[in-house]
Coordinates of C-alpha atoms in Angstrom, one line a residue:
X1 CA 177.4 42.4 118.5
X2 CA 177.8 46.3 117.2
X3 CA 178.1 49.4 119.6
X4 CA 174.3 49.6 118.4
X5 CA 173.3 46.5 119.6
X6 CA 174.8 46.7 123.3
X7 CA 173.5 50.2 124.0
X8 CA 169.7 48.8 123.3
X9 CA 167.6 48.1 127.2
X10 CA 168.1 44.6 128.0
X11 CA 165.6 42.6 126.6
X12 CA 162.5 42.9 128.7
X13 CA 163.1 46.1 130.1
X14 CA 160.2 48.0 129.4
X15 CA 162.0 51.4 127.7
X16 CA 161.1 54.4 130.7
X17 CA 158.4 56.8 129.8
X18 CA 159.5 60.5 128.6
X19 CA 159.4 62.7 131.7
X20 CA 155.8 65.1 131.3
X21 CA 156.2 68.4 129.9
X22 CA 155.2 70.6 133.0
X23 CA 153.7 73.1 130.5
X24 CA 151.1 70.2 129.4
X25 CA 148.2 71.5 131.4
X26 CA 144.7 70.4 130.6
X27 CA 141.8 72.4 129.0
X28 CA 139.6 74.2 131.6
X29 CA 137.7 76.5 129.5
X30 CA 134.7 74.5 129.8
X31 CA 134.5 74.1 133.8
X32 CA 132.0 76.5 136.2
X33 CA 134.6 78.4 138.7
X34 CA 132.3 79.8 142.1
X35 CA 134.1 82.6 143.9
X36 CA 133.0 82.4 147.5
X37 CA 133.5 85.8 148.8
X38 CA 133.1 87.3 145.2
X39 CA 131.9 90.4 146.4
X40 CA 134.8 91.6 148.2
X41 CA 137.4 92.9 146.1
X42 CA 139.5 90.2 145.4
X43 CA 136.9 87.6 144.5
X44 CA 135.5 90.2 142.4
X45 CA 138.6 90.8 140.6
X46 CA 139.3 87.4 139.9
X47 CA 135.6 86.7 138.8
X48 CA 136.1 89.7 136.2
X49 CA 139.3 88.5 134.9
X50 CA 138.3 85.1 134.5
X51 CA 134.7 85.6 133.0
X52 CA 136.4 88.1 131.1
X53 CA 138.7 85.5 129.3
X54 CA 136.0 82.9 128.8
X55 CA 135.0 81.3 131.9
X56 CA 131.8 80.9 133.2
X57 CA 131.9 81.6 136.8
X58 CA 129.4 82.4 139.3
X59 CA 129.6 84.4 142.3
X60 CA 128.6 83.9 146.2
X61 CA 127.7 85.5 149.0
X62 CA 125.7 85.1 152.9
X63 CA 123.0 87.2 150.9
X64 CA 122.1 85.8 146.9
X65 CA 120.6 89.0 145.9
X66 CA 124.0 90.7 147.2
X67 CA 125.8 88.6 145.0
X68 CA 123.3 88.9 142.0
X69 CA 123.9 92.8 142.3
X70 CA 128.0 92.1 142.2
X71 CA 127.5 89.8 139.1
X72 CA 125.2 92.6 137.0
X73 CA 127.9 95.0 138.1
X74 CA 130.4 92.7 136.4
X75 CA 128.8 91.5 133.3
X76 CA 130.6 89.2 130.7
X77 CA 128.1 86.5 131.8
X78 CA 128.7 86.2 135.8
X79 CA 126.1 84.9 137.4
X80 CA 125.2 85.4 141.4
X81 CA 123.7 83.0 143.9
X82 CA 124.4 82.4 147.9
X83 CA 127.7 80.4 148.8
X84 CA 125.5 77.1 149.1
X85 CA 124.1 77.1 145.9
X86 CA 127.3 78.7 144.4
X87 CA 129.4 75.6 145.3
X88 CA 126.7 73.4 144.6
X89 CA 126.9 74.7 140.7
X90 CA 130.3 74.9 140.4
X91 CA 133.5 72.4 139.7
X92 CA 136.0 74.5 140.9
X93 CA 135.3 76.9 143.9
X94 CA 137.6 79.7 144.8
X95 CA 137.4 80.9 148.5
X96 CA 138.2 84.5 148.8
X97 CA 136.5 85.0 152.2
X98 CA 138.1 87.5 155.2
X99 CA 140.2 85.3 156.9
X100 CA 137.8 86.2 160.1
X101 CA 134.9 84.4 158.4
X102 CA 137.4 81.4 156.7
X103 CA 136.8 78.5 159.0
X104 CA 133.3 79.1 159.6
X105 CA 132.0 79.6 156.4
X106 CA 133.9 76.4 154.8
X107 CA 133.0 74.4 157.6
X108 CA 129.4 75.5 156.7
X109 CA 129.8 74.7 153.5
X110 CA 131.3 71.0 153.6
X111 CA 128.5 69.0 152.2
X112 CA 128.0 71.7 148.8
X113 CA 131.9 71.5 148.6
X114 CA 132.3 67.8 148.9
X115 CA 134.0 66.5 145.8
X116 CA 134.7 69.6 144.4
X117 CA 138.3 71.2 143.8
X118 CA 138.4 73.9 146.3
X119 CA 141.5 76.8 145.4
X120 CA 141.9 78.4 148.8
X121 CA 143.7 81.7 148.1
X122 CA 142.9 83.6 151.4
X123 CA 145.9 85.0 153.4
X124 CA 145.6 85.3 157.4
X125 CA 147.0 88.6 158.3
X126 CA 146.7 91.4 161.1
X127 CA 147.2 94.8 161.1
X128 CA 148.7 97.2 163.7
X129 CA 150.5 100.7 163.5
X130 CA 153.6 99.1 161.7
X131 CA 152.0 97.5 159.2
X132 CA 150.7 94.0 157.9
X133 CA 152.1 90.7 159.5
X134 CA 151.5 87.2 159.4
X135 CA 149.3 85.3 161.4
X136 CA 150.0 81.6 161.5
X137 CA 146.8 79.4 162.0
X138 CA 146.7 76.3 164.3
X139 CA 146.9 74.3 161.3
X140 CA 149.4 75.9 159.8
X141 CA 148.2 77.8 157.1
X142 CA 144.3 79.1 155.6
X143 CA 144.9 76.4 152.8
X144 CA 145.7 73.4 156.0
X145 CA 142.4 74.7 157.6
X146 CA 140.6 74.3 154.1
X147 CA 141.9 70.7 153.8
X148 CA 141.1 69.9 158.0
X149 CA 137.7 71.5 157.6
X150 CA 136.9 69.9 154.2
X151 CA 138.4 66.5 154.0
X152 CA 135.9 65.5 151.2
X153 CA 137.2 68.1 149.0
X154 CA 140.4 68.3 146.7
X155 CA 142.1 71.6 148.6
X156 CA 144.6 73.5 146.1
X157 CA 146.1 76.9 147.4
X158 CA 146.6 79.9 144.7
X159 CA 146.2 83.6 143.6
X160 CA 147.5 85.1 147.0
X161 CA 149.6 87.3 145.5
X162 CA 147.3 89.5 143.1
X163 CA 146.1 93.4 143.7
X164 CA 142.5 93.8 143.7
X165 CA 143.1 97.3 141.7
X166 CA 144.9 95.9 139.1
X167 CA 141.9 92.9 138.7
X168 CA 139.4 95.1 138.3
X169 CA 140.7 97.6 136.2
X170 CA 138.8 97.2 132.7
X171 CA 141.5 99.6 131.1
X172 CA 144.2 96.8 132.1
X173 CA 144.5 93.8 129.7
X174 CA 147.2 91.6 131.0
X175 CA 147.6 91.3 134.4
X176 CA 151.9 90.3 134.3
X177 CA 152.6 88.1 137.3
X178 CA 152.8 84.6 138.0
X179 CA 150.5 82.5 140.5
X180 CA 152.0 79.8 142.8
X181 CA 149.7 76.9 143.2
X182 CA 149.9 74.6 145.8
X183 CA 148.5 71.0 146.2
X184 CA 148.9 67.4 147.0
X185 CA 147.9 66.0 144.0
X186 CA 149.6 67.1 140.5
X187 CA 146.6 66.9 138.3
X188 CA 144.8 69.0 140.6
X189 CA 147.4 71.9 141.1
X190 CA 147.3 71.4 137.0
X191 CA 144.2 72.5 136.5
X192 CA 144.6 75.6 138.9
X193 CA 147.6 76.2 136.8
X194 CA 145.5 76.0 133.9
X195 CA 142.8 77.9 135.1
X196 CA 145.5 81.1 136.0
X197 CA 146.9 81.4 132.4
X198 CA 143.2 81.5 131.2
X199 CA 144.2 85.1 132.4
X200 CA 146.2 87.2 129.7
X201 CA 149.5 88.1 131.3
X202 CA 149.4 85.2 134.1
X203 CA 151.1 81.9 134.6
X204 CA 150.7 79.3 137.1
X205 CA 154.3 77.7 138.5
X206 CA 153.2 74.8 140.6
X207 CA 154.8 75.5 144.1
X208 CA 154.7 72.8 146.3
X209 CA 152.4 70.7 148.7
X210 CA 149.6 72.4 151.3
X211 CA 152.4 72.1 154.0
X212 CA 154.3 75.1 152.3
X213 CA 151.6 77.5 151.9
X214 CA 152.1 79.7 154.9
X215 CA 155.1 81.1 153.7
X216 CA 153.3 81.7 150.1
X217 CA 150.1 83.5 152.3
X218 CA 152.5 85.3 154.6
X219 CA 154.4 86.7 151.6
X220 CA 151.3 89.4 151.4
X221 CA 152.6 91.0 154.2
X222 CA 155.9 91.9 152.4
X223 CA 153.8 92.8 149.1
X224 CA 152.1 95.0 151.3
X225 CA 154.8 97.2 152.4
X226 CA 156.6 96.8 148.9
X227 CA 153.3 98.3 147.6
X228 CA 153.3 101.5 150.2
X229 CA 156.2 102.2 149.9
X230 CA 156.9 102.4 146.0
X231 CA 152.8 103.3 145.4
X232 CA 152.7 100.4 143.4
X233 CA 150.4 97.0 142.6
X234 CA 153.3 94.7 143.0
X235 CA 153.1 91.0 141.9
X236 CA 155.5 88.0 141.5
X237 CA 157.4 86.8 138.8
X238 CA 159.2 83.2 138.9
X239 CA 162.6 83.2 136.8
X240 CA 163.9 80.8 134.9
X241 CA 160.7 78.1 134.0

């Protein structure tokens, strides 16, 4: 037997499959993204950059002809319809609601959202002379109150860590910073992943399961003050992937 020979598997050892490239992340462009909460300003910014790089995306609010105004506002396609009929449309729904109005308006929302990939990217916070701070939710985080009050749905957490100013700024073109996307199934943190770098400038780094997200919501707080303090839109970058 040659050096060859004994270094081949053992026969009947089926050979191990090549590890996946994490960068292999599917083709979105043709899914329907709803923004619940797309009037306020970051599920208007997000709407913008998205429709703006191809994706057709409609936008929700309590009132439709609220949103409707929004979508005119933003052109490049967006459409505007009420929260119901906005997930009811959609295949992937991001929910940029207050955090005041989270639980209530997904737990309203359960039958539209069933079966739908849901991107939670709201970040519970309070305010006070000193600044922002964390709040942590009973469940642990917005993104664990998303998956407790919507157990039909597929709950992904991402795009916490974006400034509204910088979204909807038409004179900006790449918006540099990476999004952290959280869920407990690959494919479906993949195609939130996907959905980020539709956005020139962006990249999503998968980040862990739903039970890590409070520290990825909380980390607003800290933007918050880096942003005061320097008078700057600060995002996040992710070294070395």
């Amino acid at each position: 037997m040659t050096s060859t020979d004994s270094a081949q598997q053992p026969s009947g050892t089926p050979a191990k499959a090549p590890a996946k490239d994490p960068w292999d992340l599917p083709d979105v462009s043709g899914l329907v993204v709803g923004v619940l909460g797309g009037t306020g300003p970051q599920g208007k910014g997000l709407a913008y950059r998205l429709a703006r790089a191809g994706q057709k995306v409609i936008i929700g609010s309590r009132a439709a002809e609220r949103a409707q105004a929004a979508a005119d506002e933003l052109g490049h396609g967006v459409e505007g319809a009420d929260n119901a009929e906005t997930a009811r449309r959609s295949d992937i729904v991001i929910v940029a609601v207050p955090w005041e109005g989270h639980g209530k308006t997904l737990e309203s929302l359960r039958e539209e959202l069933a079966g739908k990939l849901v991107v939670d990217c709201v970040n519970p916070l309070g305010f006070d002379k000193k600044g922002a701070y964390a709040l942590k939710p009973e469940e642990g985080s917005a993104a664990e109150q998303a998956a407790a009050l919507l157990p039909g749905s597929r709950v992904t957490a991402a795009f916490h860590h974006l400034s509204a100013v910088l979204l909807q700024d038409p004179e900006i073109d790449e918006i540099d910073t990476d999004v952290m996307v959280l869920g407990e199934e690959r494919a479906d943190a993949e195609i939130v992943q996907a959905l980020a770098g539709r956005i020139p400038g962006m990249r999503g780094i998968f980040a862990g399961r739903l039970r890590n997200a409070h520290q990825v919501e909380s980390l607003v707080a800290n933007l918050i003050s880096v942003n005061r303090r320097y008078k700057a839109h600060a995002g996040l970058r992710v070294t070395d992937v």
